[in-house]
Coordinates of C-alpha atoms and ligand atoms in Angstrom, one line a residue:
X27 CA -17.0 4.7 35.6
X28 CA -19.5 7.3 36.7
X29 CA -23.0 7.6 35.2
X30 CA -22.1 11.2 34.1
X31 CA -20.5 9.7 31.0
X32 CA -22.6 10.6 28.0
X33 CA -22.2 10.3 24.2
X34 CA -24.6 13.2 23.8
X35 CA -22.4 16.3 23.7
X36 CA -25.3 18.6 24.6
X37 CA -26.5 21.8 22.9
X38 CA -23.5 24.0 23.8
X39 CA -21.0 21.6 22.4
X40 CA -23.1 21.0 19.3
X41 CA -23.3 24.8 18.7
X42 CA -19.5 25.0 19.1
X43 CA -19.0 22.1 16.7
X44 CA -21.3 23.7 14.0
X45 CA -19.5 27.1 14.4
X46 CA -16.1 25.5 14.0
X47 CA -17.3 23.3 11.1
X48 CA -18.4 26.4 9.3
X49 CA -15.0 28.0 9.8
X50 CA -13.3 24.8 8.7
X51 CA -15.4 24.5 5.6
X52 CA -15.5 28.2 4.6
X53 CA -12.0 29.5 5.6
X54 CA -9.6 26.6 6.2
X55 CA -10.6 24.1 3.5
X56 CA -10.4 26.6 0.6
X57 CA -6.9 27.7 1.8
X58 CA -5.5 24.3 2.4
X59 CA -3.8 23.5 -0.9
X60 CA -2.2 26.9 -1.2
X61 CA -0.5 26.8 2.2
X62 CA 0.5 23.2 1.8
X63 CA 2.4 24.2 -1.4
X64 CA 3.8 27.4 0.2
X65 CA 5.0 25.5 3.2
X66 CA 4.6 28.6 5.3
X67 CA 2.6 29.6 8.4
X68 CA -0.8 30.7 7.3
X69 CA -0.8 34.0 9.3
X70 CA -3.9 35.4 7.5
X71 CA -6.0 32.3 8.5
X72 CA -4.7 32.4 12.1
X73 CA -5.7 36.1 12.2
X74 CA -9.1 35.3 10.8
X75 CA -9.5 32.7 13.5
X76 CA -8.4 35.2 16.1
X77 CA -10.9 37.8 15.0
X78 CA -13.7 35.2 15.4
X79 CA -12.4 34.1 18.8
X80 CA -11.4 30.7 17.6
X81 CA -7.7 31.4 18.1
X82 CA -7.9 32.8 21.6
X83 CA -6.9 31.8 25.1
X84 CA -10.5 32.2 26.3
X85 CA -11.9 29.7 23.7
X86 CA -9.4 27.0 24.6
X87 CA -9.7 27.6 28.3
X88 CA -13.5 27.2 28.0
X89 CA -13.1 23.9 26.1
X90 CA -10.2 22.7 28.3
X91 CA -12.3 23.1 31.5
X92 CA -15.5 21.7 30.0
X93 CA -16.4 18.9 32.5
X94 CA -17.8 16.6 29.7
X95 CA -14.3 16.4 28.4
X96 CA -15.4 16.4 24.8
X97 CA -15.0 20.2 24.2
X98 CA -11.3 19.9 23.0
X99 CA -11.8 16.7 20.9
X100 CA -14.8 18.2 19.1
X101 CA -12.9 21.4 18.4
X102 CA -9.8 19.5 17.2
X103 CA -11.8 17.1 15.0
X104 CA -13.6 20.0 13.2
X105 CA -10.5 22.2 12.6
X106 CA -8.4 19.3 11.3
X107 CA -11.3 18.1 9.2
X108 CA -10.7 21.5 7.5
X109 CA -7.0 20.9 7.1
X110 CA -4.3 19.4 9.3
X111 CA -1.4 21.8 8.4
X112 CA -3.5 24.9 9.0
X113 CA -5.2 23.2 12.0
X114 CA -1.8 22.6 13.6
X115 CA -0.8 26.2 12.9
X116 CA -4.0 27.3 14.7
X117 CA -3.7 24.9 17.7
X118 CA 0.1 24.5 18.0
X119 CA 0.3 27.2 20.6
X120 CA -1.9 25.2 22.9
X121 CA 0.9 22.7 23.5
X122 CA 3.0 25.4 25.1
X123 CA 0.0 26.9 26.9
X124 CA -0.9 23.6 28.4
X125 CA 2.7 23.2 29.7
X126 CA 2.4 26.6 31.4
X127 CA -1.1 25.7 32.8
X128 CA 0.2 22.4 34.1
X129 CA 3.4 23.6 35.6
X130 CA 3.2 27.3 36.2
X131 CA 2.2 29.4 39.1
X132 CA -1.0 31.5 38.8
X133 CA 1.1 34.6 38.2
X134 CA 3.1 32.8 35.5
X135 CA -0.1 31.6 33.8
X136 CA -1.5 35.1 34.0
X137 CA 1.7 36.7 32.5
X138 CA 2.6 34.2 29.7
X139 CA -0.5 32.6 28.3
X140 CA -2.0 35.8 26.9
X141 CA 1.3 36.7 25.3
X142 CA 1.3 33.3 23.5
X143 CA -1.8 34.3 21.5
X144 CA -1.3 38.0 21.1
X145 CA -4.3 40.0 20.0
X146 CA -6.5 39.7 16.8
X147 CA -4.6 42.7 15.4
X148 CA -1.2 41.3 16.3
X149 CA -1.5 37.5 16.5
X150 CA 1.4 35.5 18.1
X151 CA 2.2 31.9 18.4
X152 CA 4.0 29.8 21.0
X153 CA 6.3 26.8 20.9
X154 CA 6.9 23.8 23.2
X155 CA 10.5 22.5 22.9
X156 CA 11.2 19.2 24.4
X157 CA 12.7 17.0 21.6
X158 CA 16.4 17.0 20.7
X159 CA 18.5 15.4 18.1
X160 CA 19.5 12.6 20.5
X161 CA 16.3 12.6 22.6
X162 CA 13.1 11.9 20.8
X163 CA 11.3 8.9 22.2
X164 CA 13.9 8.8 24.9
X165 CA 13.0 12.0 26.6
X166 CA 15.3 11.2 29.5
X167 CA 18.3 11.6 27.2
X168 CA 17.8 15.3 26.7
X169 CA 21.1 17.3 27.0
X170 CA 19.9 20.9 27.2
X171 CA 21.1 22.2 30.5
X172 CA 19.8 24.9 32.8
X173 CA 22.2 26.2 35.4
X174 CA 21.2 28.6 38.1
X175 CA 23.2 31.7 38.6
X176 CA 22.3 32.5 42.2
X177 CA 24.1 35.9 42.2
X178 CA 21.9 37.3 39.5
X179 CA 18.8 35.1 40.1
X180 CA 19.0 34.0 36.5
X181 CA 18.9 30.6 34.7
X182 CA 21.4 30.0 31.9
X183 CA 20.2 27.6 29.1
X184 CA 22.4 25.8 26.6
X185 CA 21.4 23.2 24.1
X186 CA 19.7 22.4 20.8
X187 CA 16.1 21.6 20.4
X188 CA 14.6 20.1 17.3
X189 CA 11.2 19.4 15.6
X190 CA 9.7 22.4 17.5
X191 CA 6.3 23.3 16.1
X192 CA 6.5 27.2 15.8
X193 CA 10.2 27.0 16.9
X194 CA 12.0 30.3 16.2
X195 CA 8.8 32.2 15.2
X196 CA 7.1 32.0 18.6
X197 CA 6.5 34.9 20.9
X198 CA 7.0 32.5 23.8
X199 CA 9.1 29.3 23.8
X200 CA 8.6 26.8 26.6
X201 CA 11.9 24.9 26.9
X202 CA 12.3 21.6 28.8
X203 CA 15.9 21.4 30.2
X204 CA 17.8 19.3 32.7
X205 CA 18.7 20.9 36.0
X206 CA 20.1 17.6 37.4
X207 CA 21.1 15.1 34.7
X208 CA 21.6 12.3 37.2
X209 CA 17.9 12.3 37.9
X210 CA 16.8 11.6 34.3
X211 CA 13.3 12.9 33.6
X212 CA 12.8 13.8 37.2
X213 CA 15.7 16.3 36.9
X214 CA 13.9 18.2 34.2
X215 CA 12.3 21.6 34.5
X216 CA 10.4 23.9 32.1
X217 CA 11.4 27.5 31.4
X218 CA 9.7 30.3 29.5
X219 CA 11.9 32.1 27.1
X220 CA 10.4 35.3 25.7
X221 CA 10.9 36.5 22.1
X222 CA 14.0 38.5 21.6
X223 CA 16.0 36.9 24.4
X224 CA 19.7 37.0 23.3
X225 CA 21.1 33.5 22.5
X226 CA 17.8 32.0 21.3
X227 CA 17.7 31.5 17.5
X228 CA 16.0 29.4 14.9
X229 CA 18.1 26.6 13.4
X230 CA 17.0 24.9 10.2
X231 CA 13.4 24.9 9.2
X232 CA 12.3 21.4 8.1
X233 CA 10.8 20.7 4.7
X234 CA 8.2 18.0 5.5
X235 CA 6.2 15.2 3.9
X236 CA 2.9 16.5 5.4
X237 CA 1.3 19.2 7.6
X238 CA 3.5 21.5 5.6
X239 CA 1.6 24.7 6.5
X240 CA 2.8 24.1 10.1
X241 CA 6.3 25.5 10.8
X242 CA 8.7 23.0 12.3
X243 CA 12.3 24.0 13.1
X244 CA 15.3 23.6 15.3
X245 CA 15.8 26.0 18.2
X246 CA 19.3 26.8 19.4
X247 CA 19.9 28.0 22.9
X248 CA 23.4 29.5 23.3
X249 CA 23.9 31.0 26.7
X250 CA 20.3 32.1 27.0
X251 CA 19.7 33.9 30.3
X252 CA 16.2 34.2 31.7
X253 CA 15.2 35.6 35.1
X254 CA 14.4 33.2 37.9
X255 CA 10.7 34.0 37.5
X256 CA 10.8 32.2 34.1
X257 CA 11.3 28.8 35.8
X258 CA 7.8 27.3 35.7
X259 CA 6.5 26.5 39.2
X260 CA 9.3 28.5 40.9
X261 CA 12.6 27.6 42.5
X262 CA 11.2 26.5 45.9
X263 CA 8.9 23.9 44.3
X264 CA 11.7 22.7 42.0
X265 CA 14.1 22.3 45.0
X266 CA 11.4 20.3 46.9
X267 CA 10.7 18.1 43.9
X268 CA 14.5 17.5 43.3
X269 CA 14.9 16.5 47.0
X270 CA 12.0 14.1 46.7
X271 CA 13.4 12.7 43.5
X272 CA 16.9 12.2 45.0
X273 CA 15.2 10.2 47.9
X274 CA 13.3 8.2 45.3
X275 CA 16.5 7.5 43.4
X276 CA 18.0 6.0 46.5
X277 CA 15.0 3.8 46.9
X278 CA 14.0 2.8 43.4
X279 CA 17.1 3.3 41.2
X280 CA 16.0 6.4 39.3
X281 CA 12.9 5.7 37.2
X282 CA 10.4 8.5 37.0
X283 CA 7.1 8.9 35.1
X284 CA 5.8 12.5 35.8
X285 CA 6.5 13.6 32.3
X286 CA 4.8 10.5 30.9
X287 CA 1.7 11.3 32.9
X288 CA 1.5 14.8 31.4
X289 CA 2.0 13.5 27.8
X290 CA -0.6 10.8 28.5
X291 CA -3.2 13.5 29.4
X292 CA -2.7 15.5 26.1
X293 CA -2.8 12.5 23.8
X294 CA -6.6 12.2 23.3
X295 CA -6.6 15.8 21.8
X296 CA -4.0 14.7 19.3
X297 CA -6.0 11.6 18.5
X298 CA -9.0 13.8 17.8
X299 CA -6.9 15.7 15.2
X300 CA -6.2 12.4 13.5
X301 CA -9.9 11.6 13.4
X302 CA -10.6 14.9 11.7
X303 CA -8.2 14.0 8.9
X304 CA -9.7 10.5 8.6
X305 CA -13.3 11.7 8.5
X306 CA -12.4 14.2 5.8
X307 CA -10.8 11.6 3.6
X308 CA -13.6 9.1 4.2
X309 CA -16.2 11.7 3.1
X310 CA -14.3 12.5 -0.1
X311 CA -14.0 8.7 -0.9
X312 CA -17.7 8.0 -0.1
X313 CA -18.8 10.8 -2.4
X314 CA -16.4 9.7 -5.1
X315 CA -17.4 6.0 -4.9
X316 CA -21.1 7.0 -5.4
X317 CA -20.5 9.1 -8.5
X318 CA -17.5 7.5 -10.3
X319 CA -18.8 4.9 -12.8
X320 CA -16.8 2.0 -14.2
X321 CA -18.3 -1.1 -16.0
X322 CA -21.5 0.9 -16.3
X323 CA -22.2 1.3 -12.6
X324 CA -21.0 3.4 -9.6
X325 CA -17.8 1.8 -8.2
X326 CA -19.6 1.7 -4.7
X327 CA -21.8 -1.0 -6.3
X328 CA -18.9 -3.4 -5.9
X329 CA -18.7 -5.0 -2.5
X330 CA -14.9 -4.7 -2.7
X331 CA -15.2 -0.9 -2.6
X332 CA -18.3 -0.7 -0.3
X333 CA -16.6 -2.9 2.3
X334 CA -13.6 -0.7 2.3
X335 CA -15.8 2.3 3.1
X336 CA -17.6 0.2 5.8
X337 CA -14.2 -0.5 7.5
X338 CA -13.1 3.1 7.2
X339 CA -16.3 4.4 8.9
X340 CA -16.2 1.7 11.6
X341 CA -12.6 2.5 12.5
X342 CA -13.3 6.3 12.6
X343 CA -16.2 5.8 15.0
X344 CA -14.3 3.4 17.1
X345 CA -11.3 5.8 17.3
X346 CA -13.7 8.6 18.3
X347 CA -15.2 6.5 21.1
X348 CA -11.7 5.8 22.5
X349 CA -10.8 9.5 22.3
X350 CA -14.0 10.7 24.0
X351 CA -13.6 8.1 26.8
X352 CA -10.0 9.2 27.5
X353 CA -11.0 12.9 27.3
X354 CA -13.9 12.3 29.7
X355 CA -11.6 10.4 32.1
X356 CA -9.0 13.1 32.1
X357 CA -11.6 15.9 32.6
X358 CA -13.1 13.9 35.6
X359 CA -9.7 13.0 37.2
X360 CA -10.2 9.3 36.5
X361 CA -6.7 7.7 36.4
X362 CA -5.6 6.1 33.1
X363 CA -5.0 2.6 34.7
X364 CA -4.7 1.0 31.3
X365 CA -3.1 4.0 29.5
X366 CA -6.4 4.9 27.9
X367 CA -4.9 8.2 26.7
X368 CA -2.2 6.3 24.8
X369 CA -4.8 3.8 23.5
X370 CA -6.8 6.6 22.0
X371 CA -3.9 8.3 20.3
X372 CA -2.5 5.0 19.0
X373 CA -5.8 3.9 17.5
X374 CA -6.7 7.2 16.1
X375 CA -3.3 7.8 14.5
X376 CA -3.2 4.3 12.9
X377 CA -6.8 4.9 11.7
X378 CA -6.0 8.1 10.0
X379 CA -3.2 6.4 8.1
X380 CA -5.4 3.5 7.2
X381 CA -8.4 5.6 6.1
X382 CA -6.4 8.1 4.0
X383 CA -4.6 5.2 2.2
X384 CA -7.9 3.5 1.5
X385 CA -9.4 6.8 0.3
X386 CA -6.5 7.2 -2.2
X387 CA -7.1 3.7 -3.5
X388 CA -10.8 4.4 -4.0
X389 CA -10.1 7.6 -5.9
X390 CA -7.7 5.6 -8.2
X391 CA -5.4 7.8 -10.3
X392 CA -7.2 10.9 -9.1
X393 CA -6.3 10.0 -5.6
X394 CA -2.7 10.2 -6.5
X395 CA -2.8 13.7 -7.7
X396 CA -3.0 17.1 -6.0
X397 CA -6.2 17.8 -7.9
X398 CA -8.0 16.0 -5.1
X399 CA -7.4 16.6 -1.3
X400 CA -6.9 12.9 -0.2
X401 CA -3.3 13.0 -1.5
X402 CA -2.6 15.8 1.0
X403 CA -4.6 14.1 3.7
X404 CA -2.6 10.9 3.3
X405 CA 0.6 12.9 3.7
X406 CA -0.7 14.8 6.7
X407 CA -1.9 11.6 8.4
X408 CA 1.6 10.1 8.5
X409 CA 2.7 12.4 11.4
X410 CA 0.0 10.9 13.7
X411 CA 2.0 7.7 14.2
X412 CA 5.1 9.7 15.0
X413 CA 4.7 12.9 17.1
X414 CA 3.4 13.1 20.7
X415 CA 4.8 9.6 21.1
X416 CA 5.2 7.2 18.2
X417 CA 2.8 4.2 17.8
X418 CA 5.6 2.0 19.2
X419 CA 5.9 4.2 22.3
X420 CA 2.1 4.2 22.8
X421 CA 2.2 0.4 22.7
X422 CA 5.0 0.4 25.2
X423 CA 3.1 2.6 27.6
X424 CA -0.1 0.5 27.2
X425 CA 1.8 -2.8 27.7
X426 CA 3.5 -1.5 30.8
X427 CA 0.2 -0.2 32.2
X428 CA -1.7 -3.5 31.7
X429 CA 1.1 -5.8 32.7
X430 CA 2.8 -3.8 35.5
X431 CA 6.1 -5.1 34.0
X432 CA 9.1 -2.9 32.9
X433 CA 8.6 -4.0 29.3
X434 CA 11.4 -2.6 27.0
Ligands
LIG521 C1 6.2 17.6 12.3 C2 6.7 17.4 13.7 C3 6.3 18.2 14.7 C4 6.8 18.0 16.0 N1 6.5 18.9 17.0 C5 7.2 18.9 18.2 C6 7.0 19.9 19.2 O1 6.3 20.9 19.0 N2 7.8 19.8 20.3 C7 8.6 18.7 20.6 O2 9.2 18.7 21.6 N3 8.7 17.7 19.7 C8 8.0 17.8 18.5 N4 8.2 16.8 17.6 C9 9.1 15.6 17.9 C10 8.3 14.3 18.0 O3 7.6 14.2 19.2 C11 9.4 13.2 17.8 O4 9.8 13.1 16.5 C12 8.9 11.8 18.3 O5 8.8 11.8 19.7 C13 9.9 10.7 17.9 O6 11.2 11.0 18.2 P1 12.3 10.8 17.1 O7 11.9 11.5 15.9 O8 13.6 11.2 17.7 O9 12.3 9.2 16.8 P2 13.1 8.1 17.6 O10 12.8 8.2 19.0 O11 14.5 8.1 17.2 O12 12.4 6.8 17.0 C14 12.7 6.2 15.8 C15 11.9 4.9 15.6 O13 12.3 4.0 16.7 C16 11.2 3.5 17.4 N5 11.5 3.3 18.8 C17 12.3 4.2 19.6 N6 12.4 3.7 20.9 C18 11.6 2.5 20.9 C19 11.3 1.5 21.9 N7 11.8 1.7 23.1 N8 10.6 0.5 21.5 C20 10.1 0.3 20.2 N9 10.4 1.2 19.3 C21 11.1 2.3 19.6 C22 10.2 4.7 17.3 O14 8.9 4.2 17.5 C23 10.4 5.1 15.8 O15 9.7 4.2 15.0 C24 7.7 16.9 16.3 C25 8.0 16.1 15.3 C26 7.6 16.3 14.0 C27 8.1 15.4 12.9

């Protein structure tokens, strides 16, 4: 590993951290309980973030291209320290933006990414639609089809997407579809579908256990027609890729891992969100344990309670080190030879669930009520072992990477 790796974020990053922490403490945290109960997208908070430049393409691009790699994890941790449901409403758009950045031409990036954010006076969000009712962990099983209509230079999309963050309310949907089902994941391509395109509609909106301020819904594609220019990367590149994949199929029997590599790169950012939740719950529990008295002394005087807090803090810091390492590696084009991205997301997600459960225990009966925020944080943490690859799938990816074996 190069000597440029540093655990000192530097003055610029610390200034960004403090700025975001202020926004999280003053704007996000006070609004958290209300939007959790309403189970609605917190548009006024997103608008406030947009006015300050926190919800903007420029801000994320700056953090994304920061060579230290820690710009994105620092931003995620602070926003999600404020609240995970609102945090995801603010950063959910970046999932779709990253898909366009990773797969689109310069022209497509220039056209679509600004539309995903809108303007401070007219904020917009974007959605990334990969998961389907029968294709969650098994991305290769997706059934949404994209068929090219050469006469009109249009793609026709049919299928049902599910669990889409911002699905149906987005100005821009990025849809992953199969153009050649025989090639599995290597026959997939991504398409931009602009708001108002006939045939795209929102299915059911889910009522969730946690991150309830974040909108999650089905997206139905019924004969959706988009121009050829909406195929990310363009037709020529797709045809070359499919030809190479067909060659590969003949040689290796059809396994591909390009999509896996993309997911792997975005996982540290999701891990950082989980750390934000964990740190928030830990702070509430530490504070409570110092002030709550039983048997004539603060409950933290009991080793049983103090050791719980010691474990919580240790796991949070360990998770952050894994996330920062993976983020630095990704920013410096170091290959994830041991699935370090998955390691970071796995450990951070499990840590958030562990820490928030311990925090509830330390708060006793109060922890079980909505009078205190740890109950919400505990509910919010549960998604971090499920989305962006479940914990089991992360273990599968790590196990395959370290063993070189096709572990199932
Ligand atoms: C709130 C929320 C937001 C989401 N946002 C998005 C989004 O914006 N865009 C998007 O495309 N998707 C999104 N998702 C989908 C999410 O990524 C999937 O839910 C996730 O990948 C798991 O898929 P699944 O729910 O179908 O579970 P399944 O794949 O059916 O898994 C069920 C269980 O089986 C286990 N399992 C499956 N296969 C294996 C295996 N090979 N080995 C061991 N265990 C296995 C899993 O770990 C899990 O415990 C979101 C989901 C939620 C709940």
